[in-house]
Short mmCIF file of C-alpha atoms in Angstrom, two decimals:
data_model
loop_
_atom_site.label_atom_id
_atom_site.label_comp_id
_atom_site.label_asym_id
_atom_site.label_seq_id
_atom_site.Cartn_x
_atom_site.Cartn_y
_atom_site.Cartn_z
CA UNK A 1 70.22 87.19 155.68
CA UNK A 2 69.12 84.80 153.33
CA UNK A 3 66.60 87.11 151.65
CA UNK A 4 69.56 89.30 150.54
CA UNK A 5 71.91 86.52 149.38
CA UNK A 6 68.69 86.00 147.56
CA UNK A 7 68.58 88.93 145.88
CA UNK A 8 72.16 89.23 145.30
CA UNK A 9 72.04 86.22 143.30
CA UNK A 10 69.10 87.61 141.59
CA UNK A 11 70.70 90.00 140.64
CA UNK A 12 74.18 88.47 139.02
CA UNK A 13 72.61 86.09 137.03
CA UNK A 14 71.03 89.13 135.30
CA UNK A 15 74.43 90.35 135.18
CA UNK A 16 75.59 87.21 133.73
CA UNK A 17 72.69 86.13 131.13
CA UNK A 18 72.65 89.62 130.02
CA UNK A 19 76.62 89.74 129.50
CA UNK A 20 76.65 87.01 127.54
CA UNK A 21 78.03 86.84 123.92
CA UNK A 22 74.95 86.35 121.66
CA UNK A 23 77.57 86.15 118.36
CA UNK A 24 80.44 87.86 117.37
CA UNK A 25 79.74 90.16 113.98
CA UNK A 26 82.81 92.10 112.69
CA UNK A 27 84.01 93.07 109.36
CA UNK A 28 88.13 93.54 109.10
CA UNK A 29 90.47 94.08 106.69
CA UNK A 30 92.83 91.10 105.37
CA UNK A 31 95.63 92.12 103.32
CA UNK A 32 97.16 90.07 100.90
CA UNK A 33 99.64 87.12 101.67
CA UNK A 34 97.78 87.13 105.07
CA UNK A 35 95.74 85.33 107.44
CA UNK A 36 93.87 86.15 110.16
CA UNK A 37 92.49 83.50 112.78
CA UNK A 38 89.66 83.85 115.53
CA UNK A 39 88.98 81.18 118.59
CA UNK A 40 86.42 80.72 120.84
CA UNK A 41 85.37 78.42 123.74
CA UNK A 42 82.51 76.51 123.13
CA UNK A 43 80.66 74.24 125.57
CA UNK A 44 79.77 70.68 123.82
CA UNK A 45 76.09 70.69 122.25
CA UNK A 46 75.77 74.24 121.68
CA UNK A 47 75.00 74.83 118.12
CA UNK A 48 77.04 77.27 116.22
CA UNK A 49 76.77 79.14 112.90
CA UNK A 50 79.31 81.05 110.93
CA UNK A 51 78.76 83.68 108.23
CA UNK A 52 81.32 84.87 106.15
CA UNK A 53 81.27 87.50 102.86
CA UNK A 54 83.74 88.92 101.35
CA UNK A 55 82.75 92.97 100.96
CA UNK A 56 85.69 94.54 98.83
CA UNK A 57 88.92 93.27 97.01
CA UNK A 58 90.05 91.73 93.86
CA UNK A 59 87.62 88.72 92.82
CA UNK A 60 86.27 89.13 96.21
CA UNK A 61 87.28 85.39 97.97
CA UNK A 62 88.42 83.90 100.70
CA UNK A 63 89.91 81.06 101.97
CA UNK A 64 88.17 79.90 104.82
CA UNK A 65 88.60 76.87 107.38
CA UNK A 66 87.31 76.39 110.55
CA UNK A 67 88.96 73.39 113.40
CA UNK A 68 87.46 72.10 116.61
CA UNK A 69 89.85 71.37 119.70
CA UNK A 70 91.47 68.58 118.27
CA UNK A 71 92.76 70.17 115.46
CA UNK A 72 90.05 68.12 113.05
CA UNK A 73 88.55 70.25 109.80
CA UNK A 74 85.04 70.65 110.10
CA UNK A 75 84.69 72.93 107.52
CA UNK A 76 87.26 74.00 104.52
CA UNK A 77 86.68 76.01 101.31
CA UNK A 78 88.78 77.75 99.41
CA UNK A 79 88.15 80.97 97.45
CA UNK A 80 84.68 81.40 98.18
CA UNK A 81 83.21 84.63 97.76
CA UNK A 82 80.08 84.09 100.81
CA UNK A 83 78.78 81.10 102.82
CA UNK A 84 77.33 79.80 105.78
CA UNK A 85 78.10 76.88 108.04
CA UNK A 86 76.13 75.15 110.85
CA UNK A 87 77.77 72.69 113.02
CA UNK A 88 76.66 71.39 117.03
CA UNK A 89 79.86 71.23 118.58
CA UNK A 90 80.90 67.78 120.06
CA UNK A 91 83.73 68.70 122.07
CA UNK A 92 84.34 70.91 124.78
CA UNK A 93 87.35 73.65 123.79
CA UNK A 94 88.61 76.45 121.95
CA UNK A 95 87.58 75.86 118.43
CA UNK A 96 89.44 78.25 115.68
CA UNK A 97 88.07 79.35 112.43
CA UNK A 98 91.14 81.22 110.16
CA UNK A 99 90.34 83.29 106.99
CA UNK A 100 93.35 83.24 103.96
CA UNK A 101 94.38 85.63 101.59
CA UNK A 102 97.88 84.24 101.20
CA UNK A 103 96.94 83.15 97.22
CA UNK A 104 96.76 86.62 96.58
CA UNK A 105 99.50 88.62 95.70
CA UNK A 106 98.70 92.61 96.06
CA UNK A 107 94.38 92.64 97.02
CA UNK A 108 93.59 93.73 100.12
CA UNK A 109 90.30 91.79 101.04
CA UNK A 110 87.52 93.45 103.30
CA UNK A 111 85.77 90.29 104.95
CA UNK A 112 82.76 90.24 106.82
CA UNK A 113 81.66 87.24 109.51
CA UNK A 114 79.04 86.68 111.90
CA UNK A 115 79.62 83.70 114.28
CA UNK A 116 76.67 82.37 116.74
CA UNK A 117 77.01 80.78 119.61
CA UNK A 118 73.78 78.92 121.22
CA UNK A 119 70.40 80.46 121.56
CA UNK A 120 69.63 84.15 122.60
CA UNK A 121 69.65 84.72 126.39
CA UNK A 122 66.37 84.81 127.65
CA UNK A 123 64.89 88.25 128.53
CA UNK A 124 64.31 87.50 131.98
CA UNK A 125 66.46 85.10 134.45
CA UNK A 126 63.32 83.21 134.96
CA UNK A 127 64.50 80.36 136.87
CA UNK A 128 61.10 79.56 138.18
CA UNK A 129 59.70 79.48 134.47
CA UNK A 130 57.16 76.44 134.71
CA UNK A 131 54.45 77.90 133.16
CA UNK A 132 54.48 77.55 129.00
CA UNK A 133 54.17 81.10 127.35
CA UNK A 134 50.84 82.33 127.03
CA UNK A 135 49.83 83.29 123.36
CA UNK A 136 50.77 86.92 123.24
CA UNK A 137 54.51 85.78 124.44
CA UNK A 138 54.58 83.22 121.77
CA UNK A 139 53.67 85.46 119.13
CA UNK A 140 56.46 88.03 120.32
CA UNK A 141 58.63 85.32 120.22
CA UNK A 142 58.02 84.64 116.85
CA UNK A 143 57.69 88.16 115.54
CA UNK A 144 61.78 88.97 117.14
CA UNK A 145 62.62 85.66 115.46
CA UNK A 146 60.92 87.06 112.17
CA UNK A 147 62.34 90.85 113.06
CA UNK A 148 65.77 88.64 113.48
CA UNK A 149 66.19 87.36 110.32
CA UNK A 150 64.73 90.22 108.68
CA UNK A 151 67.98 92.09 110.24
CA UNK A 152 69.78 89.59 108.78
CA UNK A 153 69.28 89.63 105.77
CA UNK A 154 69.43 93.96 105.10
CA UNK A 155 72.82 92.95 106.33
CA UNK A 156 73.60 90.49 103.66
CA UNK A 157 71.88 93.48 101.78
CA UNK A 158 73.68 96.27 102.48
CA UNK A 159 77.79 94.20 102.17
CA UNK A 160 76.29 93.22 98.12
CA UNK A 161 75.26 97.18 97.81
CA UNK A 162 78.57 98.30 99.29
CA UNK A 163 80.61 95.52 96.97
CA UNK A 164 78.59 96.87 93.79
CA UNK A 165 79.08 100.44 94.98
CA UNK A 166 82.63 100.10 95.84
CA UNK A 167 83.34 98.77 92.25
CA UNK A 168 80.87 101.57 90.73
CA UNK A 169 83.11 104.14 92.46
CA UNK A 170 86.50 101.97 91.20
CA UNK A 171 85.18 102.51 87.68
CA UNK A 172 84.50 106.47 87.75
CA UNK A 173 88.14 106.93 88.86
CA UNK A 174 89.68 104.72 86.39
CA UNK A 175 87.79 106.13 83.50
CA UNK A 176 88.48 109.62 84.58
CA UNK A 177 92.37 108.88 84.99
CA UNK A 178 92.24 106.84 81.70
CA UNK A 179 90.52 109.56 79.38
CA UNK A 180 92.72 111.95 80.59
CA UNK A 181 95.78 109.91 79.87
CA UNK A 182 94.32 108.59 76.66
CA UNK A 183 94.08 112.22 75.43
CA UNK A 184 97.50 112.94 76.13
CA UNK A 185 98.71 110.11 74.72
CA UNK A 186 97.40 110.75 71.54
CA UNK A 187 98.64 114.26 71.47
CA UNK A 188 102.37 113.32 71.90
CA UNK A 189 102.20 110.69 69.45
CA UNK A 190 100.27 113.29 66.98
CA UNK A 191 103.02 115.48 67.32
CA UNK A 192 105.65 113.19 67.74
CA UNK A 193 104.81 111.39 64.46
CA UNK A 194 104.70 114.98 62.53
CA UNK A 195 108.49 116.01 64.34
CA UNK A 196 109.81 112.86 63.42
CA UNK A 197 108.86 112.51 60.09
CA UNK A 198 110.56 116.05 59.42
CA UNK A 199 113.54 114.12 60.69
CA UNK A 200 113.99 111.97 58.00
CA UNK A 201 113.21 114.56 55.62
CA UNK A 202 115.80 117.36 56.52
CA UNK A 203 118.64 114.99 57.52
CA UNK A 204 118.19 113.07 53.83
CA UNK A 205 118.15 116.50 51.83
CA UNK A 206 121.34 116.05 49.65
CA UNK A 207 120.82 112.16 48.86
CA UNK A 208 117.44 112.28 48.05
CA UNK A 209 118.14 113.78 44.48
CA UNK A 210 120.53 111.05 43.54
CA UNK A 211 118.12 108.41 45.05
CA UNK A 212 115.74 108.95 42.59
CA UNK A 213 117.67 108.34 38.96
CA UNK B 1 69.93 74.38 147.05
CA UNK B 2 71.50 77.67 147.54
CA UNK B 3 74.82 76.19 147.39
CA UNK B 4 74.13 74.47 144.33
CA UNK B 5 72.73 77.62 142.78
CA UNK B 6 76.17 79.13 143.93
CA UNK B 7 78.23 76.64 142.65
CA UNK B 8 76.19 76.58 139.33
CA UNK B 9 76.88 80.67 139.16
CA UNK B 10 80.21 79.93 139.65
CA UNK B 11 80.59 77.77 136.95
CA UNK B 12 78.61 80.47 134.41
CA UNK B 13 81.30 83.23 135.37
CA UNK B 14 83.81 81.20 134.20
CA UNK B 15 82.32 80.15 130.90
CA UNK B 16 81.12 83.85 130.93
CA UNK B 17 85.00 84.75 130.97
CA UNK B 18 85.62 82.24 128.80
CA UNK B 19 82.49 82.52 126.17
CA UNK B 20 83.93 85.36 123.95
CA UNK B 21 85.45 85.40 120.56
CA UNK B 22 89.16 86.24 121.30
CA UNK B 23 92.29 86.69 118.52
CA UNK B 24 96.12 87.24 118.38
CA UNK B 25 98.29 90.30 118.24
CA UNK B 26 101.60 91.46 117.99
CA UNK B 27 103.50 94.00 119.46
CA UNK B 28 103.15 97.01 117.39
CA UNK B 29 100.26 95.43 115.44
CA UNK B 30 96.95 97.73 114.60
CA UNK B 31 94.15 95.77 113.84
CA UNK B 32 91.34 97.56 112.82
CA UNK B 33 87.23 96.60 112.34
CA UNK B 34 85.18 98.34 110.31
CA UNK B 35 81.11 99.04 111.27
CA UNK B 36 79.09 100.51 108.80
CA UNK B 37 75.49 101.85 110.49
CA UNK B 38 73.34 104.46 109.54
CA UNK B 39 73.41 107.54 112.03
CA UNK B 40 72.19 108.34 115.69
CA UNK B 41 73.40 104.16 116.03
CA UNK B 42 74.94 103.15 119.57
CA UNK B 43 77.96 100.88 119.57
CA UNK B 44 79.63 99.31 122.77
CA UNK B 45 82.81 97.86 122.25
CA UNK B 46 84.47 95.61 125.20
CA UNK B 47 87.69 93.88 125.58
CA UNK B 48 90.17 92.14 127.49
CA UNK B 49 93.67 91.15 127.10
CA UNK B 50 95.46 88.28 128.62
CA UNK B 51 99.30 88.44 128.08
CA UNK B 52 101.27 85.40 126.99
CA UNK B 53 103.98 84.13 129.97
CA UNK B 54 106.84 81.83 128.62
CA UNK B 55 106.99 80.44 132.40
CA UNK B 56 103.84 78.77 132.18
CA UNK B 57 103.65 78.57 128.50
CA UNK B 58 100.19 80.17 129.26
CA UNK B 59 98.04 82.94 129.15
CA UNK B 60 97.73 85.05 132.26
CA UNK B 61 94.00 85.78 133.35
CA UNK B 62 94.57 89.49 133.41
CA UNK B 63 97.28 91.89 133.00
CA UNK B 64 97.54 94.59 134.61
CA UNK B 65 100.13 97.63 133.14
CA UNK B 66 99.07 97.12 129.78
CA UNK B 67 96.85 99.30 128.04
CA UNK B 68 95.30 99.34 124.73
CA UNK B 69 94.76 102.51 122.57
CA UNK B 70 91.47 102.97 121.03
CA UNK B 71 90.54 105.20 117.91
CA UNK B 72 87.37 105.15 116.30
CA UNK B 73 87.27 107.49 112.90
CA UNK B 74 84.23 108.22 111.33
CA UNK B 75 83.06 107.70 107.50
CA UNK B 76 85.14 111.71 106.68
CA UNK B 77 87.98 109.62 108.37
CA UNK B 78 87.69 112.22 111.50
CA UNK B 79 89.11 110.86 114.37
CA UNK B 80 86.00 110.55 117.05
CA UNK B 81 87.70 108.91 119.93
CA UNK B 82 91.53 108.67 120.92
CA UNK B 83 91.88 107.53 123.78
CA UNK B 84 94.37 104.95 126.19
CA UNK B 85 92.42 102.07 127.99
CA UNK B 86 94.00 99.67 130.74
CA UNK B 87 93.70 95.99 129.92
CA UNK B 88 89.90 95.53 130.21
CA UNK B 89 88.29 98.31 128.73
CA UNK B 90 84.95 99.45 127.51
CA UNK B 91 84.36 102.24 124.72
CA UNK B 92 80.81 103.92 123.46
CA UNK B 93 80.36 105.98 121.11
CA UNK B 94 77.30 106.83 119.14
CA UNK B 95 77.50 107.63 115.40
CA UNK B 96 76.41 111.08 113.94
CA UNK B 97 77.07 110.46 110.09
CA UNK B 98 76.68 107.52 108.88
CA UNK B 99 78.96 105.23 106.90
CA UNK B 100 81.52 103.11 107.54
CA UNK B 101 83.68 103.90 111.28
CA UNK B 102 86.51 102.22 111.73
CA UNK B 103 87.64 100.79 115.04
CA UNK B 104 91.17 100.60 115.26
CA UNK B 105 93.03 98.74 118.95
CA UNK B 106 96.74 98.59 119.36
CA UNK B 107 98.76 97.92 122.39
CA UNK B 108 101.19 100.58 123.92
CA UNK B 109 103.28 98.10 125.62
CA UNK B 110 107.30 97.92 123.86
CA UNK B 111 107.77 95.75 126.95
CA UNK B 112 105.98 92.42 125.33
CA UNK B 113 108.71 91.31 123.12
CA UNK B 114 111.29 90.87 126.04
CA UNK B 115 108.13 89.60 128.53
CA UNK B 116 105.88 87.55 126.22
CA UNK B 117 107.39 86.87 123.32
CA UNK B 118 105.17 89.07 121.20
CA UNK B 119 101.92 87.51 121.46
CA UNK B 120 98.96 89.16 123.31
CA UNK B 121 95.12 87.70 123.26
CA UNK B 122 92.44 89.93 122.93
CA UNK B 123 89.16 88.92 123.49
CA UNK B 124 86.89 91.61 121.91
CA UNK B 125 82.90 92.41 121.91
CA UNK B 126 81.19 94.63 119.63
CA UNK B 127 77.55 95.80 120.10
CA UNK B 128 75.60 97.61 117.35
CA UNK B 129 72.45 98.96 117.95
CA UNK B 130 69.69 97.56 119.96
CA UNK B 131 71.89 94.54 120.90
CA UNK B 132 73.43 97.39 123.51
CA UNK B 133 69.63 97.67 125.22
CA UNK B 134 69.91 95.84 128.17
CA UNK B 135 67.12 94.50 128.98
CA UNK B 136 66.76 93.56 132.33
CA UNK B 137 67.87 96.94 133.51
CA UNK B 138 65.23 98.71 131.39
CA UNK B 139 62.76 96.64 132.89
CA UNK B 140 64.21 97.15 136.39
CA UNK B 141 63.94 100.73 135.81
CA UNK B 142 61.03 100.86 134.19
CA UNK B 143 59.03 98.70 135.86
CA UNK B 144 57.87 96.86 132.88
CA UNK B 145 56.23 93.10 132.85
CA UNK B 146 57.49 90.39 130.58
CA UNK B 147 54.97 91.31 127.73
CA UNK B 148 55.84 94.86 127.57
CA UNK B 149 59.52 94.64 128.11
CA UNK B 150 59.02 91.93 124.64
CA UNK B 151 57.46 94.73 123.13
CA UNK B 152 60.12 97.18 123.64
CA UNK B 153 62.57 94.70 122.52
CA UNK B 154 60.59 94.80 119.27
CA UNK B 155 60.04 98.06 119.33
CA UNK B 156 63.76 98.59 119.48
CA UNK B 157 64.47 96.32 116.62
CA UNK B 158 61.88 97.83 113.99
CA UNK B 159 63.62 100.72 114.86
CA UNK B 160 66.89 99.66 113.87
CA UNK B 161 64.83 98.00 110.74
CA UNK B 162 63.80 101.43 110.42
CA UNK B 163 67.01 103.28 110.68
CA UNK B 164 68.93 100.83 108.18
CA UNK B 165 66.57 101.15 105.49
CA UNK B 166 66.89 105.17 105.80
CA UNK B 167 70.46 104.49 105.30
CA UNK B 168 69.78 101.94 102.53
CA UNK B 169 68.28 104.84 100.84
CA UNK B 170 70.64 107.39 101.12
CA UNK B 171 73.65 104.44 99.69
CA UNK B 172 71.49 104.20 96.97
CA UNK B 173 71.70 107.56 96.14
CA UNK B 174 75.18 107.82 96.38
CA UNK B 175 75.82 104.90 94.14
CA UNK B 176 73.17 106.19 91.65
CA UNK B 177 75.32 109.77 91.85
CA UNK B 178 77.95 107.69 91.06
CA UNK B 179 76.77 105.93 88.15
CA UNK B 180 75.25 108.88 86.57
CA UNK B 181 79.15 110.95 86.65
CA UNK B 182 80.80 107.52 85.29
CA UNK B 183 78.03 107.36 82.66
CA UNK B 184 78.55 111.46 81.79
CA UNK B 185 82.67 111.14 82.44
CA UNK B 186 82.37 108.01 79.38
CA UNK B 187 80.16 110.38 76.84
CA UNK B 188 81.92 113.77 76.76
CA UNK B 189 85.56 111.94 77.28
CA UNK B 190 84.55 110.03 74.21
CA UNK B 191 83.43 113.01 72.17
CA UNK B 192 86.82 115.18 73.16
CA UNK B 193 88.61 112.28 72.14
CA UNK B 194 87.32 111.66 68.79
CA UNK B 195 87.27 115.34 68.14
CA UNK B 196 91.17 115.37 69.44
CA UNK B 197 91.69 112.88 66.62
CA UNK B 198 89.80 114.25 63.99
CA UNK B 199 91.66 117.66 64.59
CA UNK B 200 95.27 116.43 65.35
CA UNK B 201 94.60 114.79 62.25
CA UNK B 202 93.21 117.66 59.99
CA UNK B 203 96.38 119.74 61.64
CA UNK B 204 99.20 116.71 60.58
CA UNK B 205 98.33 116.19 56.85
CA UNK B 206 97.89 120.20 56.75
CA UNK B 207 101.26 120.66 58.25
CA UNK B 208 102.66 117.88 56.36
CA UNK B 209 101.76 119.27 52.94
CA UNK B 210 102.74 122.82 53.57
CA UNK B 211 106.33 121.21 55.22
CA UNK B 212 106.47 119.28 51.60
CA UNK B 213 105.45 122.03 49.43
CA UNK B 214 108.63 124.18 50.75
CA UNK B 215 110.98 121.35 50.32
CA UNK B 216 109.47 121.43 46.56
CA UNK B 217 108.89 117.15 46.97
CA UNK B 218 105.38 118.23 46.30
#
């Protein structure tokens, strides 16, 4: 009977270690005149990161401030365009981190975060882990540590490639629209210069003559 | 010991409810997420929603009756997935372009406003990649040891490493494409409109004179 309780317990903390939230990464819109606030419950001495960049919008920045259950700043900055806070939580709670767009009037921001919480789960629910990691463990650990931040950064990459190319593609629409209405513009005035200076010819036909003694 | 094994369980679960990044919506509110990975990329979304109750002044553990609608588009802005979850759901879907998806959740509920007062928590979880691997299964199914299931972990990741620089690529060509038609669309726009000038020009003072020469000013 015991055996199987055993096992059953074996087999939910796998369930459990394995469920757990490594860190939240998402990327959402903000529009403008808005703001947009995230929580989470953090257990006291867990250290915590958060990431933020702004991908597309205006002068690309945020406002960005993050509280702990008491309501205290730990972190406050406004209009930055990326940045990246670390900070071992000393309470037990639901601390809230709140990105602003409200100085902005009509950009829609595109803002990407990436909060961590603790340390990876371990592989394995090795509760009887007494044994220290023999030398081909340790140098996996280090290589998914290496592979980790390697990750990271093509992220960080790939949100400064799709600012550039989301202003790249900005610019071949507004040149397009702009050459096109350039050119028209200057074919109405063209014209409108040449009809109106007939105007003032025709109409002035009869004083003209008398005008000029 | 096994008690205190039990009791320590117990008090994971509820940190494991508890440990997950959660936000605020209103009633009719859409918020959307967007996830830009390269193609044949898994992504497991979960959530939860907890339902505000003005008796309490609290948020109820679960609620069941309300649902959350899902839609996931993909970078043509096809809609891949439509679909009407309960409270707690869970949605996969694996990407077959890639680009930016975008994961939009809104509630169905019209009740909430008269119930809650308009303000629904949603705790949400998305997985990209080989963060949906789960380990201990594949090694359960597999029968792998510790060193080669830390292999396949790394094996999983240099293929993601893999898979984004593919994609990396293909941006690049894109924005390149890009560059190349703004940098074409500035020269010939330029030349038409200098040539428009020169010729409207040419065509005024032409006009001009010939309009002059019949009044006899000229």
């Amino acid at each position: 009977m015991y055996g199987s309780v055993r096992v059953l317990m074996k087999v939910l903390w796998a369930q459990l270690l394995c469920g757990w939230v490594l860190g939240s990464e998402l990327t959402f819109e903000l529009p403008d005149n808005a703001k947009q606030c995230f929580y989470e419950d953090i257990i006291m001495g867990t250290k915590c990161t958060l990431e933020f960049q702004v991908v597309t919008g205006g002068h690309y920045d945020v406002d960005c401030r993050l509280e702990d259950p008491e309501g205290t700043t730990l972190y406050k900055e406004m209009k930055k365009q990326y940045d990246s806070f670390t900070f071992t939580a000393a309470k037990n709670g639901t601390y809230k981190f709140c990105f602003s767009n409200e100085f902005s009037t009509f950009t829609h921001k595109t803002v990407y975060f990436d909060f961590q919480v603790g340390d990876d789960p371990p592989l394995f629910p090795n509760e009887n882990r007494v044994t220290a990691l023999t030398q081909m463990e340790s140098a996996c650990v280090s290589i998914h540590e290496a592979l980790k931040s390697v990750i990271d950064y093509q992220t960080h990459f790939r949100l400064r490639e799709a600012q550039g190319r989301s202003r790249a593609e900005d610019l071949n629409t507004r040149v397009a629209f702009w050459s096109i209405g350039e050119a028209i513009i200057l074919l109405v005035v063209s014209i409108s210069q040449v009809v109106l200076l007939r105007s003032f010819f025709s109409d002035k036909k009869t004083t003209t003559t008398r005008v000029g003694s | 010991m096994l008690s205190v094994s039990a009791a320590l369980l117990l008090t994971l679960a509820w940190v494991h409810q508890a440990q997950t990044l959660y936000f605020h919506i209103g009633e009719t509110e859409k918020k959307c997420f967007i996830e830009e990975i390269p193609d044949e990329t898994m992504v497991i979304g979960k959530y939860r929603t907890q339902l505000w109750d003005k008796q309490s002044g609290s948020f109820l553990p679960s609620t069941p009756g309300l649902g959350m609608h899902v839609e996931i588009k993909d970078p043509d802005t096809k809609i891949i997935l439509s679909r009407q979850y309960g409270s707690d759901g869970r949605f996969t879907f694996t990407s077959h372009t890639p680009g930016e998806h975008q994961i939009c959740l809104h509630s169905n509920s019209t009740k909430m406003a008269l119930f809650a007062g308009g303000k629904l928590r949603v705790h949400l979880d998305i997985q990209v990649g080989e963060h949906t691997n789960n380990y201990p299964e594949i090694a359960a199914k597999d029968k792998l040891t510790e060193l080669q299931l830390r292999v396949r972990q790394l094996l999983d990741q240099v293929e993601q490493i893999q898979k984004e620089q593919n994609y990396q690529r293909y941006r690049e060509e894109r924005f390149r494409m890009t560059s190349e038609s703004t940098n074409q669309r500035v020269l010939w726009w330029s030349i038409a409109q200098t040539l428009i000038l020169i010729v409207t020009g040419i065509w005024q003072m032409k006009h001009l004179k010939s309009f002059f020469e019949a009044k006899k000013l000229v």
